[in-house]
Amino acid sequence: MRLRHIEVFHAIMQAGTISGAAQLLNISQPAATKVLQHCEIQLGLKLFERIKGKLHPTPEAHKLFAEVDKLNRDLQSVRRLASNLKNHPDEAVRLASTPTLSITVVPTALAAWRKKFGNVHCTLATHHTSEIVNALLLGDVDFALSLYDPCHPNIASEPLIRGSMTAIAPLGSWAKNLDNTALPVADLPKNLIALDLDDHLVSRVMDACEEQGLSFTSYTVVQTYLLARTLVELGAGAAVIDPFTAATSDHSKVQCRPLSPNVPVDLYLLTVKSTPLSRSARAFVECIKEAGTEFIARTS
């Protein structure tokens, strides 16, 4: 099948009519009909039956569509990447980060960066790490931030800042002189506000606890560090969260302590390998380092 055959066949399968397919592709109905006829001749297959004036895909068309749909998605990705390469201005900064970083380090870094690059266009997208990898490979963003190294063969991962998973508890849970001192995992409150075990940082904390034969019962389970922090501020329990979220806690309501044994947390810069950053993007990265370092200092 030629490229035009794929596009027309896919559009007809989606729209259900030749006229609908022509509208999707912004071509005339006779042109769409001609392409379909040529496609069927080339394949030696009847792809559609006209019954009572309506097109009905043949069994062969349904089987073919599964593969054609994959090809069409790949084609759209290639076009999208080509458009990004063509239209991406050199002095624009396009950043993606995970939700945790988008509400902690990135706003502080962006505010500092804006003082030096007030006229440079900047877009910030918030995605989970798997989506970030796709955005980088498609050229939708120039660089990204994550607390997780995706270990992708085409993605360069550079640790910028290191902190530690941090226990936070309502004010008065520990003596004041213990603030920011290491808390043995054995001394964690047994009824913690828990996070989804699919989170790799949470898994590391659980591994550290299991190594010491510890287990915990949680009656409250949440999906984000931000929500866990908010619940602790409201006095609903204690939690173990990343250091950047912990740094944004209301310290008139909570206390923070790193764990012992230490559970490290790295903030990673993610880029496409062998793709250098622009001057303004590199300056943004430096602002992220500075902001992240300040955040870590608040909990250590």
Short mmCIF file of C-alpha atoms in Angstrom, two decimals:
data_model
loop_
_atom_site.label_atom_id
_atom_site.label_comp_id
_atom_site.label_asym_id
_atom_site.label_seq_id
_atom_site.Cartn_x
_atom_site.Cartn_y
_atom_site.Cartn_z
CA MET A 1 0.00 0.00 0.00
CA ARG A 2 1.23 3.46 -0.84
CA LEU A 3 1.16 6.31 1.65
CA ARG A 4 -1.94 7.88 0.07
CA HIS A 5 -3.68 4.50 0.07
CA ILE A 6 -3.03 4.16 3.80
CA GLU A 7 -4.38 7.63 4.55
CA VAL A 8 -7.57 7.21 2.54
CA PHE A 9 -8.28 3.68 3.75
CA HIS A 10 -7.73 4.73 7.37
CA ALA A 11 -9.97 7.78 6.94
CA ILE A 12 -12.79 5.74 5.38
CA MET A 13 -12.62 3.20 8.21
CA GLN A 14 -12.84 6.05 10.71
CA ALA A 15 -15.53 8.10 8.98
CA GLY A 16 -17.60 5.25 7.61
CA THR A 17 -18.21 7.04 4.30
CA ILE A 18 -16.11 8.23 1.38
CA SER A 19 -17.50 11.74 1.73
CA GLY A 20 -16.58 11.78 5.42
CA ALA A 21 -13.08 10.53 4.63
CA ALA A 22 -12.68 13.23 1.98
CA GLN A 23 -13.58 15.87 4.56
CA LEU A 24 -11.07 14.45 7.06
CA LEU A 25 -8.32 14.56 4.44
CA ASN A 26 -9.45 17.85 2.88
CA ILE A 27 -9.72 16.32 -0.60
CA SER A 28 -12.61 15.89 -3.03
CA GLN A 29 -14.91 12.89 -2.85
CA PRO A 30 -14.02 11.74 -6.41
CA ALA A 31 -10.32 11.88 -5.47
CA ALA A 32 -10.93 9.71 -2.40
CA THR A 33 -12.96 7.23 -4.50
CA LYS A 34 -10.20 7.02 -7.11
CA VAL A 35 -7.53 6.36 -4.46
CA LEU A 36 -9.65 3.63 -2.87
CA GLN A 37 -10.24 1.94 -6.24
CA HIS A 38 -6.53 2.05 -7.05
CA CYS A 39 -5.73 0.63 -3.60
CA GLU A 40 -8.11 -2.31 -4.09
CA ILE A 41 -6.67 -3.02 -7.54
CA GLN A 42 -3.11 -2.96 -6.23
CA LEU A 43 -3.95 -5.22 -3.30
CA GLY A 44 -6.22 -7.51 -5.29
CA LEU A 45 -8.74 -7.30 -2.45
CA LYS A 46 -12.24 -5.95 -2.07
CA LEU A 47 -12.09 -3.69 0.98
CA PHE A 48 -15.67 -2.38 1.09
CA GLU A 49 -19.10 -3.60 0.04
CA ARG A 50 -21.84 -1.09 -0.76
CA ILE A 51 -25.11 -2.30 0.79
CA LYS A 52 -28.21 -0.12 0.53
CA GLY A 53 -26.07 2.88 -0.28
CA LYS A 54 -23.71 2.43 2.67
CA LEU A 55 -20.11 1.23 2.78
CA HIS A 56 -19.43 -1.86 4.85
CA PRO A 57 -15.82 -3.02 5.44
CA THR A 58 -15.07 -6.56 4.36
CA PRO A 59 -13.46 -9.02 6.84
CA GLU A 60 -10.17 -8.45 4.99
CA ALA A 61 -10.50 -4.70 5.57
CA HIS A 62 -10.98 -5.20 9.31
CA LYS A 63 -7.85 -7.35 9.51
CA LEU A 64 -5.88 -4.89 7.42
CA PHE A 65 -7.05 -1.93 9.50
CA ALA A 66 -5.31 -3.17 12.67
CA GLU A 67 -1.92 -2.84 10.97
CA VAL A 68 -2.79 0.26 8.97
CA ASP A 69 -3.86 1.99 12.18
CA LYS A 70 -0.39 1.40 13.65
CA LEU A 71 1.22 2.76 10.48
CA ASN A 72 -1.01 5.82 10.55
CA ARG A 73 -0.08 6.60 14.16
CA ASP A 74 3.61 6.29 13.26
CA LEU A 75 3.07 8.56 10.28
CA GLN A 76 1.42 11.20 12.47
CA SER A 77 4.34 11.00 14.90
CA VAL A 78 6.83 11.52 12.06
CA ARG A 79 4.88 14.53 10.78
CA ARG A 80 4.64 15.96 14.27
CA LEU A 81 8.37 15.59 14.81
CA ALA A 82 9.13 17.14 11.41
CA SER A 83 6.86 20.08 12.22
CA ASN A 84 8.59 20.58 15.57
CA LEU A 85 12.00 20.51 13.90
CA LYS A 86 10.86 23.03 11.28
CA ASN A 87 8.97 25.45 13.51
CA HIS A 88 10.90 25.26 16.78
CA PRO A 89 12.48 28.67 17.37
CA ASP A 90 16.03 28.55 18.71
CA GLU A 91 15.32 30.91 21.57
CA ALA A 92 12.22 29.18 22.91
CA VAL A 93 12.32 26.94 25.95
CA ARG A 94 9.97 23.97 26.15
CA LEU A 95 10.10 22.07 29.41
CA ALA A 96 8.20 19.11 30.81
CA SER A 97 8.31 17.95 34.40
CA THR A 98 6.56 15.52 36.67
CA PRO A 99 3.65 16.84 38.79
CA THR A 100 5.72 16.97 42.00
CA LEU A 101 8.40 19.17 40.45
CA SER A 102 5.89 21.32 38.55
CA ILE A 103 4.46 22.61 41.83
CA THR A 104 7.69 22.83 43.82
CA VAL A 105 11.07 23.54 42.22
CA VAL A 106 10.03 24.60 38.72
CA PRO A 107 7.95 27.71 39.61
CA THR A 108 10.79 29.08 41.74
CA ALA A 109 13.33 28.39 39.00
CA LEU A 110 11.07 29.88 36.32
CA ALA A 111 10.61 33.09 38.31
CA ALA A 112 14.39 33.47 38.69
CA TRP A 113 15.04 32.63 35.03
CA ARG A 114 12.44 35.17 33.86
CA LYS A 115 14.47 38.00 35.41
CA LYS A 116 17.25 37.28 32.90
CA PHE A 117 15.20 36.02 29.95
CA GLY A 118 12.09 38.14 30.03
CA ASN A 119 11.41 37.99 26.29
CA VAL A 120 12.08 34.31 25.62
CA HIS A 121 8.97 32.23 24.99
CA CYS A 122 8.58 29.39 27.51
CA THR A 123 6.10 26.53 27.76
CA LEU A 124 5.81 24.13 30.68
CA ALA A 125 4.04 20.79 30.40
CA THR A 126 3.28 18.44 33.27
CA HIS A 127 3.50 14.71 32.57
CA HIS A 128 4.46 11.46 34.20
CA THR A 129 7.92 10.15 33.28
CA SER A 130 6.74 7.67 30.63
CA GLU A 131 4.87 10.48 28.84
CA ILE A 132 7.90 12.75 29.21
CA VAL A 133 10.08 10.26 27.32
CA ASN A 134 7.64 10.27 24.41
CA ALA A 135 7.47 14.08 24.42
CA LEU A 136 11.27 14.28 24.25
CA LEU A 137 11.56 11.76 21.44
CA LEU A 138 8.84 13.50 19.42
CA GLY A 139 10.53 16.86 19.85
CA ASP A 140 7.60 18.33 21.78
CA VAL A 141 9.93 19.50 24.56
CA ASP A 142 13.62 20.41 24.74
CA PHE A 143 14.35 19.02 28.18
CA ALA A 144 12.53 17.55 31.14
CA LEU A 145 12.76 17.01 34.87
CA SER A 146 11.92 13.88 36.81
CA LEU A 147 12.68 12.15 40.10
CA TYR A 148 13.07 8.94 38.12
CA ASP A 149 15.71 7.84 35.60
CA PRO A 150 13.79 6.15 32.74
CA CYS A 151 16.97 4.34 31.57
CA HIS A 152 15.99 4.80 27.93
CA PRO A 153 18.69 4.17 25.30
CA ASN A 154 17.96 7.46 23.51
CA ILE A 155 17.50 9.64 26.59
CA ALA A 156 20.40 11.23 28.46
CA SER A 157 19.82 11.38 32.21
CA GLU A 158 21.86 13.78 34.36
CA PRO A 159 21.35 13.97 38.15
CA LEU A 160 21.25 17.66 39.12
CA ILE A 161 20.45 17.59 42.84
CA ARG A 162 20.28 14.92 45.51
CA GLY A 163 18.07 14.96 48.56
CA SER A 164 16.50 12.34 50.81
CA MET A 165 13.05 10.98 51.41
CA THR A 166 11.68 12.90 54.35
CA ALA A 167 9.33 12.06 57.20
CA ILE A 168 6.86 14.81 58.04
CA ALA A 169 4.53 14.84 61.02
CA PRO A 170 2.21 17.33 62.75
CA LEU A 171 3.94 19.91 64.93
CA GLY A 172 4.73 18.49 68.36
CA SER A 173 5.33 14.94 67.15
CA TRP A 174 9.04 15.24 68.00
CA ALA A 175 11.12 17.44 70.27
CA LYS A 176 12.07 20.67 68.51
CA ASN A 177 15.79 19.94 68.77
CA LEU A 178 15.24 16.81 66.63
CA ASP A 179 14.02 18.77 63.59
CA ASN A 180 16.04 17.87 60.46
CA THR A 181 17.94 15.12 62.32
CA ALA A 182 17.77 11.59 60.97
CA LEU A 183 14.73 9.56 62.02
CA PRO A 184 15.30 5.78 62.26
CA VAL A 185 12.67 4.01 60.16
CA ALA A 186 11.88 1.93 63.26
CA ASP A 187 10.62 5.14 64.90
CA LEU A 188 8.22 6.03 62.12
CA PRO A 189 4.59 6.23 63.28
CA LYS A 190 3.00 2.87 62.59
CA ASN A 191 -0.12 4.35 61.02
CA LEU A 192 1.35 6.37 58.17
CA ILE A 193 -0.48 8.16 55.40
CA ALA A 194 0.64 5.88 52.60
CA LEU A 195 1.32 6.47 48.92
CA ASP A 196 0.85 4.17 45.95
CA LEU A 197 3.42 1.38 46.05
CA ASP A 198 3.92 1.75 42.29
CA ASP A 199 5.91 4.91 43.07
CA HIS A 200 9.58 3.90 42.89
CA LEU A 201 10.57 6.20 45.79
CA VAL A 202 7.90 4.70 48.02
CA SER A 203 9.16 1.25 47.06
CA ARG A 204 12.66 2.22 48.22
CA VAL A 205 11.31 3.34 51.59
CA MET A 206 9.37 0.09 51.96
CA ASP A 207 12.51 -1.90 51.05
CA ALA A 208 14.44 -0.09 53.80
CA CYS A 209 11.71 -0.93 56.29
CA GLU A 210 11.46 -4.56 55.24
CA GLU A 211 15.23 -4.99 55.63
CA GLN A 212 14.71 -4.21 59.32
CA GLY A 213 11.67 -6.44 59.63
CA LEU A 214 9.24 -3.51 59.89
CA SER A 215 5.71 -3.36 58.55
CA PHE A 216 3.10 -0.63 58.65
CA THR A 217 -0.67 -0.46 58.58
CA SER A 218 -2.13 2.47 56.67
CA TYR A 219 -5.76 3.45 56.78
CA THR A 220 -5.24 6.40 54.42
CA VAL A 221 -3.72 5.87 50.99
CA VAL A 222 -3.21 8.74 48.54
CA GLN A 223 -1.64 9.09 45.10
CA THR A 224 0.36 12.30 45.38
CA TYR A 225 2.98 13.66 47.74
CA LEU A 226 1.17 17.00 47.74
CA LEU A 227 -2.00 15.45 49.13
CA ALA A 228 -0.01 13.54 51.77
CA ARG A 229 1.69 16.79 52.82
CA THR A 230 -1.64 18.61 53.03
CA LEU A 231 -3.15 15.89 55.22
CA VAL A 232 -0.17 16.05 57.56
CA GLU A 233 -0.57 19.83 57.81
CA LEU A 234 -4.20 19.22 58.80
CA GLY A 235 -3.10 16.83 61.53
CA ALA A 236 -4.40 13.66 59.85
CA GLY A 237 -1.20 11.67 60.39
CA ALA A 238 2.44 11.44 59.37
CA ALA A 239 3.92 10.60 55.96
CA VAL A 240 7.16 9.97 54.10
CA ILE A 241 7.47 12.21 51.05
CA ASP A 242 10.06 13.59 48.65
CA PRO A 243 12.27 16.43 49.97
CA PHE A 244 11.00 19.03 47.48
CA THR A 245 7.38 18.62 48.57
CA ALA A 246 8.52 18.49 52.20
CA ALA A 247 10.28 21.83 51.73
CA THR A 248 6.99 23.46 50.75
CA SER A 249 5.33 22.37 54.02
CA ASP A 250 3.91 24.93 56.41
CA HIS A 251 6.55 24.68 59.13
CA SER A 252 4.19 26.28 61.62
CA LYS A 253 2.16 23.06 61.32
CA VAL A 254 4.63 20.27 60.57
CA GLN A 255 8.10 18.98 61.40
CA CYS A 256 10.50 17.36 58.92
CA ARG A 257 13.20 14.73 59.40
CA PRO A 258 15.24 12.71 56.87
CA LEU A 259 15.16 8.95 57.25
CA SER A 260 17.83 6.60 58.55
CA PRO A 261 18.90 4.61 56.62
CA ASN A 262 19.00 7.35 54.03
CA VAL A 263 16.75 6.90 51.00
CA PRO A 264 18.27 9.17 48.31
CA VAL A 265 16.19 11.17 45.86
CA ASP A 266 17.76 12.52 42.66
CA LEU A 267 16.32 15.25 40.47
CA TYR A 268 17.19 14.25 36.90
CA LEU A 269 17.61 16.41 33.83
CA LEU A 270 16.36 14.43 30.83
CA THR A 271 17.32 15.29 27.25
CA VAL A 272 17.55 13.50 23.93
CA LYS A 273 21.08 12.13 23.54
CA SER A 274 23.50 14.18 21.43
CA THR A 275 21.07 17.12 21.36
CA PRO A 276 22.61 20.22 22.99
CA LEU A 277 20.45 22.70 24.85
CA SER A 278 20.13 26.33 23.78
CA ARG A 279 21.75 29.08 25.84
CA SER A 280 18.44 30.06 27.43
CA ALA A 281 17.53 26.43 28.20
CA ARG A 282 20.91 25.83 29.83
CA ALA A 283 20.38 28.96 31.93
CA PHE A 284 17.01 27.55 33.00
CA VAL A 285 18.74 24.36 34.11
CA GLU A 286 21.12 26.42 36.26
CA CYS A 287 18.14 28.14 37.88
CA ILE A 288 16.65 24.72 38.60
CA LYS A 289 19.88 23.64 40.29
CA GLU A 290 19.85 26.76 42.46
CA ALA A 291 16.18 26.46 43.37
CA GLY A 292 16.49 22.73 44.08
CA THR A 293 19.50 23.28 46.32
CA GLU A 294 17.54 25.86 48.31
CA PHE A 295 14.65 23.43 48.70
CA ILE A 296 16.91 20.65 49.95
CA ALA A 297 18.49 23.02 52.49
CA ARG A 298 15.09 23.55 54.11
CA THR A 299 14.82 19.88 55.07
CA SER A 300 18.43 19.07 55.97
#
